[in-house]
Short mmCIF file of C-alpha atoms and ligand atoms in Angstrom, two decimals:
data_model
loop_
_atom_site.label_atom_id
_atom_site.label_comp_id
_atom_site.label_asym_id
_atom_site.label_seq_id
_atom_site.Cartn_x
_atom_site.Cartn_y
_atom_site.Cartn_z
CA MET A 1 -32.75 177.71 63.34
CA THR A 2 -30.73 176.02 66.01
CA VAL A 3 -29.42 172.59 65.99
CA HIS A 4 -31.21 170.43 68.43
CA PHE A 5 -29.65 167.45 70.03
CA PRO A 6 -31.67 165.29 72.17
CA PHE A 7 -29.05 164.53 74.56
CA GLN A 8 -29.41 162.00 77.31
CA ASN A 9 -25.83 161.52 78.92
CA SER A 10 -25.26 158.45 80.73
CA TYR A 11 -21.40 157.89 80.55
CA SER A 12 -20.38 161.33 81.78
CA ALA A 13 -22.40 160.69 84.96
CA LEU A 14 -20.29 157.74 85.91
CA PRO A 15 -17.45 158.47 88.28
CA ASP A 16 -14.40 160.84 87.03
CA SER A 17 -12.14 158.23 86.83
CA PHE A 18 -13.71 156.84 83.81
CA PHE A 19 -13.19 159.79 81.56
CA ALA A 20 -11.56 163.62 81.37
CA ARG A 21 -14.12 166.48 80.70
CA VAL A 22 -12.65 168.05 77.67
CA ALA A 23 -14.22 170.17 74.72
CA PRO A 24 -13.14 169.83 71.03
CA THR A 25 -10.53 172.46 70.00
CA PRO A 26 -12.04 174.88 67.66
CA VAL A 27 -10.79 174.70 63.99
CA ALA A 28 -10.29 177.55 60.98
CA ALA A 29 -13.14 176.95 58.67
CA PRO A 30 -15.30 173.90 58.92
CA ARG A 31 -16.82 172.78 55.52
CA LEU A 32 -19.45 169.74 55.17
CA ILE A 33 -18.72 167.42 53.16
CA LYS A 34 -20.76 164.56 53.98
CA LEU A 35 -23.95 164.40 56.06
CA ASN A 36 -25.61 160.93 56.52
CA ARG A 37 -29.09 162.06 56.18
CA PRO A 38 -31.06 158.80 56.91
CA LEU A 39 -29.01 158.23 59.90
CA ALA A 40 -29.51 161.75 61.15
CA VAL A 41 -33.26 161.20 61.05
CA GLN A 42 -32.58 157.88 62.70
CA LEU A 43 -31.01 159.81 65.56
CA GLY A 44 -33.74 162.21 65.81
CA LEU A 45 -31.57 165.11 64.31
CA ASP A 46 -32.92 167.50 61.72
CA PRO A 47 -30.45 166.84 58.44
CA ASP A 48 -31.88 170.08 57.11
CA VAL A 49 -30.42 172.17 60.08
CA LEU A 50 -26.88 169.94 60.34
CA GLU A 51 -26.39 171.12 56.47
CA THR A 52 -26.35 174.66 57.78
CA PRO A 53 -22.89 176.42 58.42
CA GLU A 54 -24.01 176.17 62.29
CA GLY A 55 -24.61 172.59 62.02
CA ALA A 56 -20.82 172.21 60.18
CA GLU A 57 -19.57 174.00 63.01
CA ILE A 58 -21.12 171.81 65.44
CA LEU A 59 -19.80 168.63 63.37
CA ALA A 60 -16.19 170.13 63.32
CA GLY A 61 -16.12 170.70 67.10
CA LYS A 62 -16.04 174.43 66.62
CA THR A 63 -19.01 174.99 68.60
CA VAL A 64 -20.55 172.50 71.19
CA PRO A 65 -24.29 172.36 71.03
CA ALA A 66 -26.78 172.42 74.02
CA GLY A 67 -27.08 169.63 76.35
CA ALA A 68 -23.60 168.11 75.28
CA ASP A 69 -21.13 167.02 77.86
CA PRO A 70 -17.91 166.30 76.07
CA ILE A 71 -15.71 163.93 77.46
CA ALA A 72 -12.64 161.72 76.25
CA MET A 73 -13.06 158.17 77.54
CA ALA A 74 -10.30 156.63 79.70
CA TYR A 75 -9.19 153.02 78.31
CA ALA A 76 -6.03 150.80 78.34
CA GLY A 77 -5.11 148.30 75.59
CA HIS A 78 -3.04 145.23 74.60
CA GLN A 79 -1.55 146.60 71.18
CA PHE A 80 -0.15 143.92 69.16
CA GLY A 81 -0.11 142.05 72.31
CA GLN A 82 1.99 144.37 74.33
CA PHE A 83 -0.21 146.15 77.29
CA VAL A 84 -0.70 149.88 77.64
CA PRO A 85 -2.11 150.79 80.95
CA GLN A 86 -3.06 154.21 79.55
CA LEU A 87 -4.57 154.93 76.19
CA GLY A 88 -7.73 156.48 76.07
CA ASP A 89 -9.48 159.11 73.51
CA GLY A 90 -6.41 160.87 72.40
CA ARG A 91 -8.26 162.09 69.25
CA ALA A 92 -11.62 161.80 70.12
CA VAL A 93 -14.42 163.40 72.11
CA LEU A 94 -17.80 162.18 72.91
CA LEU A 95 -20.04 164.81 72.70
CA GLY A 96 -23.10 162.76 74.58
CA GLU A 97 -25.60 160.11 73.83
CA VAL A 98 -29.34 160.30 72.13
CA ILE A 99 -31.89 157.86 72.17
CA ASP A 100 -32.52 156.81 68.65
CA LYS A 101 -35.78 156.27 66.80
CA ASP A 102 -35.65 152.21 67.83
CA GLY A 103 -35.04 153.17 71.29
CA ILE A 104 -31.16 152.45 71.40
CA ARG A 105 -28.96 154.62 73.00
CA ARG A 106 -26.11 155.63 70.40
CA ASP A 107 -23.01 157.53 71.18
CA ILE A 108 -22.39 160.66 68.95
CA GLN A 109 -18.38 161.24 69.08
CA LEU A 110 -16.32 163.78 66.67
CA LYS A 111 -13.06 161.85 65.95
CA GLY A 112 -10.27 164.00 65.12
CA SER A 113 -11.30 166.86 67.18
CA GLY A 114 -8.16 167.99 69.01
CA PRO A 115 -5.86 166.97 71.71
CA THR A 116 -7.38 165.61 75.18
CA PRO A 117 -5.58 164.38 78.17
CA PHE A 118 -5.02 160.94 76.41
CA SER A 119 -3.37 162.48 73.49
CA ARG A 120 0.30 161.45 74.46
CA ARG A 121 2.57 162.80 71.57
CA GLY A 122 -0.28 162.73 69.32
CA ASP A 123 -1.97 166.01 67.72
CA GLY A 124 -5.55 164.77 68.59
CA ARG A 125 -6.42 165.51 64.83
CA ALA A 126 -7.32 162.97 62.18
CA ALA A 127 -6.40 163.53 57.98
CA LEU A 128 -9.28 163.74 55.63
CA GLY A 129 -8.11 160.51 53.62
CA PRO A 130 -8.42 158.07 56.76
CA VAL A 131 -12.00 159.79 57.44
CA LEU A 132 -13.13 159.20 54.10
CA ARG A 133 -11.96 155.56 54.51
CA GLU A 134 -14.16 155.05 57.84
CA TYR A 135 -16.93 156.62 56.33
CA ILE A 136 -17.22 154.42 53.42
CA VAL A 137 -16.03 151.11 55.16
CA SER A 138 -18.28 151.56 58.39
CA GLU A 139 -21.34 152.61 55.88
CA ALA A 140 -20.85 149.53 53.77
CA MET A 141 -20.40 147.21 56.63
CA PHE A 142 -23.81 148.57 57.89
CA ALA A 143 -25.45 147.97 54.17
CA LEU A 144 -23.62 144.25 54.34
CA GLY A 145 -26.07 143.72 57.74
CA ILE A 146 -22.68 143.59 59.85
CA PRO A 147 -22.60 145.13 63.60
CA THR A 148 -20.52 148.48 63.12
CA THR A 149 -20.60 151.83 64.46
CA ARG A 150 -21.58 154.18 61.80
CA SER A 151 -20.95 157.71 60.32
CA LEU A 152 -23.27 160.48 60.51
CA ALA A 153 -20.89 163.53 59.27
CA ALA A 154 -17.50 163.98 57.79
CA VAL A 155 -16.27 167.84 57.37
CA VAL A 156 -12.87 169.32 56.48
CA THR A 157 -11.49 171.65 59.19
CA GLY A 158 -9.74 174.26 56.97
CA GLU A 159 -6.42 173.29 58.81
CA HIS A 160 -3.56 170.65 57.86
CA VAL A 161 -2.41 167.96 59.89
CA ILE A 162 1.22 167.21 59.50
CA ARG A 163 1.82 163.44 59.05
CA GLU A 164 4.57 162.68 56.41
CA THR A 165 3.34 165.71 54.49
CA ALA A 166 0.88 168.28 55.18
CA LEU A 167 -2.74 166.79 54.53
CA PRO A 168 -5.92 168.33 54.76
CA GLY A 169 -7.38 168.15 58.21
CA ALA A 170 -10.72 166.36 58.74
CA VAL A 171 -13.61 165.42 61.55
CA LEU A 172 -15.48 162.57 61.42
CA THR A 173 -18.77 162.11 63.64
CA ARG A 174 -19.12 158.46 64.73
CA VAL A 175 -22.24 156.75 66.05
CA ALA A 176 -21.52 153.68 68.11
CA SER A 177 -24.20 152.21 70.39
CA SER A 178 -21.37 152.84 73.14
CA HIS A 179 -17.59 153.18 72.83
CA ILE A 180 -16.71 150.98 75.81
CA ARG A 181 -14.06 148.48 74.79
CA VAL A 182 -12.17 145.30 76.29
CA GLY A 183 -9.40 147.97 76.82
CA THR A 184 -11.90 150.18 79.00
CA PHE A 185 -12.30 147.05 81.52
CA GLN A 186 -8.44 146.73 81.33
CA PHE A 187 -7.85 150.21 82.43
CA PHE A 188 -9.49 149.53 86.00
CA ALA A 189 -8.36 145.92 85.84
CA VAL A 190 -4.74 147.35 85.72
CA ARG A 191 -5.57 149.92 88.59
CA ARG A 192 -7.00 147.25 90.96
CA ASP A 193 -10.23 149.13 90.80
CA THR A 194 -12.85 146.56 91.57
CA ASP A 195 -15.34 148.95 92.44
CA ALA A 196 -15.05 150.63 88.94
CA ILE A 197 -15.05 147.11 87.12
CA ARG A 198 -18.65 146.53 89.06
CA ARG A 199 -19.99 150.03 87.95
CA LEU A 200 -18.63 149.67 84.43
CA ALA A 201 -20.14 145.99 84.05
CA ASP A 202 -23.71 147.19 85.58
CA HIS A 203 -23.56 149.96 82.86
CA VAL A 204 -22.83 147.78 80.25
CA ILE A 205 -25.35 145.32 81.32
CA ALA A 206 -28.23 147.93 81.41
CA ARG A 207 -27.14 149.71 78.09
CA HIS A 208 -26.12 146.70 75.75
CA TYR A 209 -27.48 143.36 77.59
CA PRO A 210 -30.65 144.36 79.29
CA GLU A 211 -31.99 140.87 78.88
CA LEU A 212 -29.30 139.77 81.54
CA LEU A 213 -30.52 142.08 84.25
CA GLY A 214 -32.48 139.66 86.08
CA ALA A 215 -29.67 136.65 85.60
CA GLU A 216 -28.83 134.92 88.55
CA ARG A 217 -25.24 135.50 87.87
CA PRO A 218 -25.03 138.74 85.58
CA TYR A 219 -21.46 139.21 85.44
CA HIS A 220 -20.73 135.53 84.04
CA ALA A 221 -23.61 136.18 81.86
CA LEU A 222 -22.12 139.32 80.53
CA LEU A 223 -18.96 137.76 79.60
CA GLY A 224 -21.07 134.75 77.94
CA GLY A 225 -23.13 137.65 76.13
CA VAL A 226 -19.99 139.41 75.03
CA VAL A 227 -18.37 135.84 73.90
CA ALA A 228 -20.95 135.33 71.65
CA ARG A 229 -21.57 138.71 69.91
CA GLN A 230 -18.00 138.48 69.26
CA ALA A 231 -17.78 135.09 67.87
CA ASP A 232 -20.86 136.29 65.88
CA LEU A 233 -19.17 139.38 64.52
CA VAL A 234 -15.84 137.75 63.38
CA ALA A 235 -17.74 134.81 61.56
CA ARG A 236 -19.46 137.67 59.58
CA TRP A 237 -16.46 139.43 58.97
CA LEU A 238 -14.95 136.32 57.42
CA LEU A 239 -18.24 135.52 55.46
CA VAL A 240 -17.72 138.81 53.34
CA GLY A 241 -13.72 138.71 53.43
CA PHE A 242 -13.13 141.76 55.86
CA ILE A 243 -10.02 142.27 57.56
CA HIS A 244 -10.02 144.36 60.67
CA GLY A 245 -6.46 144.92 60.55
CA VAL A 246 -5.66 146.07 64.26
CA MET A 247 -7.74 143.83 66.60
CA ASN A 248 -6.17 145.34 69.34
CA THR A 249 -8.29 145.03 72.78
CA ASP A 250 -8.74 148.86 72.80
CA ASN A 251 -10.41 148.15 69.20
CA SER A 252 -12.64 145.34 70.44
CA SER A 253 -16.05 146.50 71.43
CA ILE A 254 -18.14 145.18 73.96
CA SER A 255 -21.16 145.96 72.52
CA GLY A 256 -20.17 143.61 69.56
CA GLU A 257 -19.88 146.37 66.96
CA THR A 258 -16.90 146.60 64.27
CA ILE A 259 -15.10 149.75 65.87
CA ASP A 260 -12.04 151.48 64.31
CA TYR A 261 -11.66 151.26 60.96
CA GLY A 262 -7.99 152.02 60.39
CA PRO A 263 -6.01 149.57 58.22
CA CYS A 264 -8.98 147.52 57.21
CA ALA A 265 -9.60 146.05 54.21
CA PHE A 266 -11.43 143.68 51.68
CA MET A 267 -9.69 140.82 50.26
CA ASP A 268 -10.23 140.33 46.47
CA ALA A 269 -8.33 137.22 45.72
CA TYR A 270 -8.91 134.66 48.48
CA ASN A 271 -5.94 134.07 50.68
CA PRO A 272 -6.74 132.88 54.21
CA SER A 273 -3.27 134.45 55.37
CA GLN A 274 -3.88 137.96 53.64
CA VAL A 275 -2.52 140.79 55.54
CA PHE A 276 -2.92 144.66 54.44
CA SER A 277 -1.83 146.56 57.41
CA SER A 278 1.72 148.15 56.96
CA ILE A 279 2.40 147.68 61.01
CA ASP A 280 1.22 143.77 60.94
CA GLU A 281 4.58 142.59 60.13
CA MET A 282 4.02 139.02 61.92
CA GLY A 283 0.32 138.67 60.44
CA ARG A 284 -0.85 138.77 63.95
CA TYR A 285 -4.25 139.81 62.51
CA ALA A 286 -4.37 137.75 59.32
CA TYR A 287 -7.83 137.25 58.03
CA ALA A 288 -7.94 133.65 59.30
CA ASN A 289 -6.50 134.50 62.41
CA GLN A 290 -9.12 136.78 63.47
CA PRO A 291 -11.36 134.05 65.41
CA ARG A 292 -8.43 133.30 67.51
CA ILE A 293 -7.49 136.90 68.17
CA ALA A 294 -11.09 137.68 69.37
CA LEU A 295 -10.94 134.90 71.87
CA TRP A 296 -7.48 136.18 72.87
CA ASN A 297 -8.87 139.45 73.38
CA LEU A 298 -11.95 138.10 75.32
CA THR A 299 -9.84 136.29 77.44
CA ARG A 300 -8.22 139.43 78.55
CA LEU A 301 -11.86 140.39 79.25
CA ALA A 302 -12.45 137.52 81.25
CA GLU A 303 -9.48 138.47 83.38
CA CYS A 304 -10.65 141.87 84.50
CA LEU A 305 -14.06 140.26 85.53
CA LEU A 306 -12.36 137.54 87.73
CA PRO A 307 -12.75 139.65 90.81
CA LEU A 308 -16.61 139.96 90.06
CA PHE A 309 -16.89 136.46 89.47
CA SER A 310 -15.59 134.84 93.18
CA GLU A 311 -13.45 135.55 95.98
CA ASP A 312 -11.89 132.12 95.19
CA GLN A 313 -9.30 132.88 92.49
CA GLU A 314 -9.56 129.19 91.48
CA LYS A 315 -13.25 128.99 90.86
CA ALA A 316 -13.50 132.00 89.21
CA VAL A 317 -10.85 130.97 86.52
CA ALA A 318 -12.67 127.82 86.08
CA LYS A 319 -15.90 129.47 85.52
CA ALA A 320 -14.12 132.12 82.97
CA GLN A 321 -12.41 129.28 81.08
CA ASP A 322 -16.02 127.50 80.83
CA ILE A 323 -17.60 130.44 79.34
CA LEU A 324 -14.88 131.09 77.03
CA GLY A 325 -15.28 127.73 75.88
CA ALA A 326 -18.73 128.61 74.03
CA PHE A 327 -16.44 130.73 71.80
CA SER A 328 -15.49 128.31 69.34
CA ASP A 329 -18.80 126.48 68.79
CA THR A 330 -20.59 129.71 68.33
CA PHE A 331 -18.09 131.07 65.61
CA SER A 332 -17.88 128.01 63.81
CA ASP A 333 -21.97 127.43 64.08
CA GLY A 334 -22.20 130.98 62.26
CA TYR A 335 -19.32 130.67 60.25
CA GLN A 336 -20.34 127.24 58.81
CA ALA A 337 -24.22 127.97 58.46
CA GLY A 338 -23.18 131.44 56.74
CA LEU A 339 -20.94 129.50 54.19
CA ARG A 340 -23.87 126.77 53.59
CA LYS A 341 -26.34 130.02 52.74
CA LYS A 342 -23.36 131.53 50.57
CA ILE A 343 -23.46 128.19 48.09
CA GLY A 344 -27.19 128.18 48.35
CA LEU A 345 -27.90 125.25 50.68
CA PHE A 346 -31.19 125.26 52.33
CA THR A 347 -30.62 122.29 54.69
CA GLU A 348 -27.44 120.51 56.49
CA ARG A 349 -26.46 117.39 55.36
CA ASP A 350 -22.94 115.46 56.26
CA GLY A 351 -20.50 116.22 53.80
CA ASP A 352 -21.39 119.99 53.56
CA ASP A 353 -18.41 121.05 55.24
CA ALA A 354 -15.89 119.16 53.18
CA LEU A 355 -17.58 120.62 49.97
CA ILE A 356 -17.44 123.95 51.32
CA GLN A 357 -13.52 123.56 52.38
CA ASP A 358 -13.04 122.13 48.94
CA LEU A 359 -14.03 125.31 47.39
CA LEU A 360 -12.55 127.48 49.43
CA ASP A 361 -9.26 125.35 48.96
CA ALA A 362 -9.63 125.61 45.25
CA MET A 363 -10.52 129.15 45.82
CA ALA A 364 -7.09 129.91 47.44
CA LYS A 365 -5.18 127.75 45.08
CA ASN A 366 -6.45 129.52 41.96
CA GLN A 367 -6.68 132.94 43.42
CA ALA A 368 -10.35 133.33 42.87
CA ASP A 369 -11.80 136.54 43.67
CA PHE A 370 -13.76 136.10 46.79
CA THR A 371 -16.53 137.97 46.56
CA LEU A 372 -17.33 137.19 42.48
CA THR A 373 -17.03 133.45 43.12
CA PHE A 374 -19.85 133.49 45.35
CA ARG A 375 -21.85 136.18 43.54
CA LYS A 376 -21.42 134.47 40.24
CA LEU A 377 -22.01 131.04 41.96
CA GLY A 378 -25.68 132.37 42.56
CA ASP A 379 -25.75 133.14 38.87
CA ALA A 380 -24.80 129.53 38.13
CA ALA A 381 -27.51 128.22 40.74
CA GLY A 382 -30.07 130.10 38.40
CA ASP A 383 -28.38 129.34 35.34
CA PRO A 384 -26.27 126.36 34.78
CA ALA A 385 -24.74 128.05 31.73
CA ALA A 386 -23.70 131.04 33.49
CA ASP A 387 -19.95 130.50 33.71
CA ASP A 388 -18.71 133.75 35.48
CA ALA A 389 -17.79 131.75 38.71
CA ARG A 390 -15.57 129.32 36.77
CA ALA A 391 -13.69 132.02 35.16
CA GLN A 392 -12.58 133.60 38.64
CA PHE A 393 -10.44 130.42 38.71
CA MET A 394 -6.89 130.28 37.19
CA ASP A 395 -7.65 126.66 36.24
CA PRO A 396 -11.15 126.69 35.63
CA ALA A 397 -11.18 122.76 35.73
CA ALA A 398 -10.84 122.82 39.23
CA PHE A 399 -13.89 124.72 39.36
CA ASP A 400 -15.70 122.24 37.33
CA GLU A 401 -14.96 119.24 39.42
CA TRP A 402 -16.23 121.03 42.43
CA ALA A 403 -19.39 122.37 40.48
CA ARG A 404 -20.51 118.83 39.73
CA ARG A 405 -20.62 117.86 43.29
CA TRP A 406 -22.20 121.07 44.17
CA HIS A 407 -25.06 120.42 41.75
CA GLU A 408 -25.48 116.64 42.68
CA ARG A 409 -25.85 118.30 46.55
CA THR A 410 -28.31 121.22 45.48
CA ALA A 411 -30.31 118.85 43.53
CA LEU A 412 -31.38 116.64 46.67
CA GLU A 413 -33.45 120.24 47.81
CA PRO A 414 -36.61 120.87 46.59
CA GLN A 415 -36.13 124.72 46.12
CA THR A 416 -36.08 125.88 42.53
CA ALA A 417 -33.22 127.37 40.43
CA ALA A 418 -34.80 130.71 40.58
CA GLU A 419 -35.53 130.27 44.67
CA ARG A 420 -31.83 129.41 45.01
CA GLN A 421 -30.33 132.10 42.97
CA ALA A 422 -32.73 134.67 44.92
CA ALA A 423 -31.39 133.22 48.54
CA MET A 424 -27.61 133.52 47.25
CA HIS A 425 -27.75 136.83 45.92
CA ALA A 426 -29.35 137.90 49.00
CA VAL A 427 -26.22 137.05 51.04
CA ASN A 428 -23.53 137.38 48.54
CA PRO A 429 -22.62 140.94 47.65
CA MET A 430 -22.01 142.20 44.46
CA PHE A 431 -20.39 145.46 45.88
CA ILE A 432 -17.71 145.77 48.59
CA PRO A 433 -15.66 148.57 48.97
CA ARG A 434 -12.69 147.41 47.50
CA ASN A 435 -9.21 148.88 48.13
CA HIS A 436 -8.38 150.47 44.53
CA ARG A 437 -11.78 152.09 44.68
CA VAL A 438 -11.31 153.12 48.40
CA GLU A 439 -7.90 154.70 47.63
CA ALA A 440 -9.05 156.35 44.05
CA VAL A 441 -11.77 157.98 45.82
CA ILE A 442 -9.84 159.32 48.65
CA GLN A 443 -7.13 160.47 45.90
CA ALA A 444 -9.71 162.62 43.81
CA ALA A 445 -10.84 164.36 47.48
CA VAL A 446 -7.57 164.90 48.74
CA ASN A 447 -5.60 166.02 45.70
CA ASP A 448 -8.22 167.71 43.61
CA ASP A 449 -11.10 168.40 46.19
CA ASP A 450 -13.50 166.35 44.06
CA TYR A 451 -15.83 164.65 46.03
CA THR A 452 -17.86 163.22 43.16
CA PRO A 453 -16.55 159.80 43.27
CA PHE A 454 -16.89 159.69 47.09
CA GLU A 455 -20.62 160.26 46.36
CA GLU A 456 -20.76 157.72 43.63
CA PHE A 457 -19.05 155.09 45.75
CA VAL A 458 -21.25 155.67 48.94
CA LYS A 459 -24.24 155.39 46.90
CA VAL A 460 -23.62 152.27 45.18
CA LEU A 461 -22.30 150.57 48.45
CA ALA A 462 -25.33 151.42 49.94
CA LYS A 463 -27.10 148.49 48.03
CA PRO A 464 -24.33 145.78 47.97
CA PHE A 465 -26.75 142.99 47.16
CA GLU A 466 -28.33 144.49 44.26
CA GLY A 467 -27.25 144.32 40.91
CA GLN A 468 -27.05 147.83 39.88
CA PRO A 469 -25.75 147.49 36.23
CA ASP A 470 -25.20 151.07 35.78
CA TYR A 471 -22.31 150.65 38.29
CA ALA A 472 -21.21 147.10 37.41
CA ALA A 473 -17.66 148.20 37.31
CA TYR A 474 -17.45 148.88 41.03
CA ALA A 475 -17.71 145.23 41.32
CA ASP A 476 -14.47 144.49 39.09
CA PRO A 477 -11.44 143.32 40.94
CA PRO A 478 -8.50 145.61 40.60
CA LEU A 479 -6.30 145.23 37.34
CA PRO A 480 -2.64 144.05 38.31
CA GLU A 481 -1.51 147.51 38.03
CA GLN A 482 -4.31 148.80 40.37
CA ARG A 483 -3.75 146.47 43.12
CA VAL A 484 -3.28 147.87 46.72
CA LEU A 485 -0.79 145.84 48.60
CA GLN A 486 -0.57 147.66 51.80
CA THR A 487 -3.08 150.06 54.00
CA PHE A 488 -1.86 152.42 56.75
CA CYS A 489 -2.98 153.49 60.47
CA GLY A 490 -5.49 156.74 60.24
CA THR A 491 -2.82 158.20 62.91
P1 AMP B 1 -6.36 153.68 67.07
O1 AMP B 1 -5.01 153.19 66.31
O2 AMP B 1 -6.83 154.71 66.42
O3 AMP B 1 -7.04 152.68 67.62
O4 AMP B 1 -5.38 154.46 68.22
C1 AMP B 1 -4.76 154.09 69.53
C2 AMP B 1 -4.48 155.34 70.56
O5 AMP B 1 -3.87 156.26 69.83
C3 AMP B 1 -5.94 155.48 70.99
O6 AMP B 1 -5.50 156.17 72.16
C4 AMP B 1 -5.86 157.06 70.03
O7 AMP B 1 -6.58 158.08 70.47
C5 AMP B 1 -4.47 157.44 70.10
N1 AMP B 1 -4.18 158.14 68.91
C6 AMP B 1 -4.52 157.75 67.51
N2 AMP B 1 -4.43 158.74 66.81
C7 AMP B 1 -3.70 160.06 67.49
C8 AMP B 1 -3.53 161.43 67.45
N3 AMP B 1 -3.42 161.98 66.20
N4 AMP B 1 -3.31 162.16 68.48
C9 AMP B 1 -3.55 161.82 69.84
N5 AMP B 1 -4.17 160.32 69.99
C10 AMP B 1 -3.85 159.58 68.99
MG1 MG B 2 -8.48 152.73 68.59
#
């Protein structure tokens, strides 16, 4: 049996300045630890063949499959506000693209597959912990219905990577609708290569925004499209308590997918200024800052596109500002509509925004668990005697006062209690990848070579909106001694 990848590569056909041709570096003893079988099928790959030793060698970068055209993509980026003119794939190689079962072009990329011309001082490798973390969280995001890159496979390499200590090395096979970032445009903008920006923009429109192909002003429409998708994405993050942690422009995807799971985390107790990342000392990427940062990143994208807008700089800037101006409303509309659904409202009335804000304020003040408060509120919608939502509040009376107003508001709608509960349970997950669980799963794998907890966790997170009573403990917030206060970059 040979592994067949139906590659149809388009990025590697772009000009040479877009990437460096580089093959993955072979590793000692690849061992497959996880294959995402449903995703393999979606991509037109045979999961049984991928699970053979030959498949593991490909997923570890030891052999390059027929039809692959391995490249490391060039990009620049603002990291914590500081511009770096050349970053690029320093530890990832794009094997190629396939067209999936829905006709969507998807990148297949090996992350941790060895040095590239963009590695700078890095070793091009990834440690097992961050690979498992990305696998868990990206697949959890997918199950939550949030646009994201996916994880096709994780392999251990049989080699060690040297970080603070020697750690088992691993490779993640990442799948994305593309790996084009805001930083990809910045790479050419800083080099004043307007032809390349136009080439890239045309590629992006054809690939991610085909509906704009006939637009009178396609580059304006492109910026508008990215603004809309990013605004929608960040609203969705906030609605599940997700903190990306490193929203640099090189980690901001043009397709509107969540990309680069480094120090990301879901919050337990609701706290708008929550930060987990050890390197985010100023709280630049704090939970509630994420919309502002997304707009900042999009403004950097707009700057790159200015030469395509108009020869007249002033006109181009005015147009860009106009388009960026839509971010705020698109974000707020998505966020407020999502929150209305989270508290079980079917209609929109004056006073709803205040009702919601008062709940959030009370949650913050009372260290209420974000996920469980909304989930248990669904139970309370079905049965007013259910008091688990109330139990999330340090001072339960703060909840009672709010709940009285909420019951008055929901009574204005014709839906039955059961209908409201079902609607709420469909948007308020029971299970999220809580930090302490992610850490425990990683420890078992790294220290004991035990992947049973990882497997079980991934299985539970695949159905975040289902009750799954056998796995109820996965819904629990950490005990005080289990709390994870900091997360770290994967590098
Ligand atoms: P990240 O923090 O993963 O977004 O990475 C930022 C930049 O550092 C990207 O250009 C990565 O390719 C590069 N990078 C991160 N880790 C490594 C590594 N171990 N070896 C080489 N380059 C790396
Ligand atoms: Mg990155």
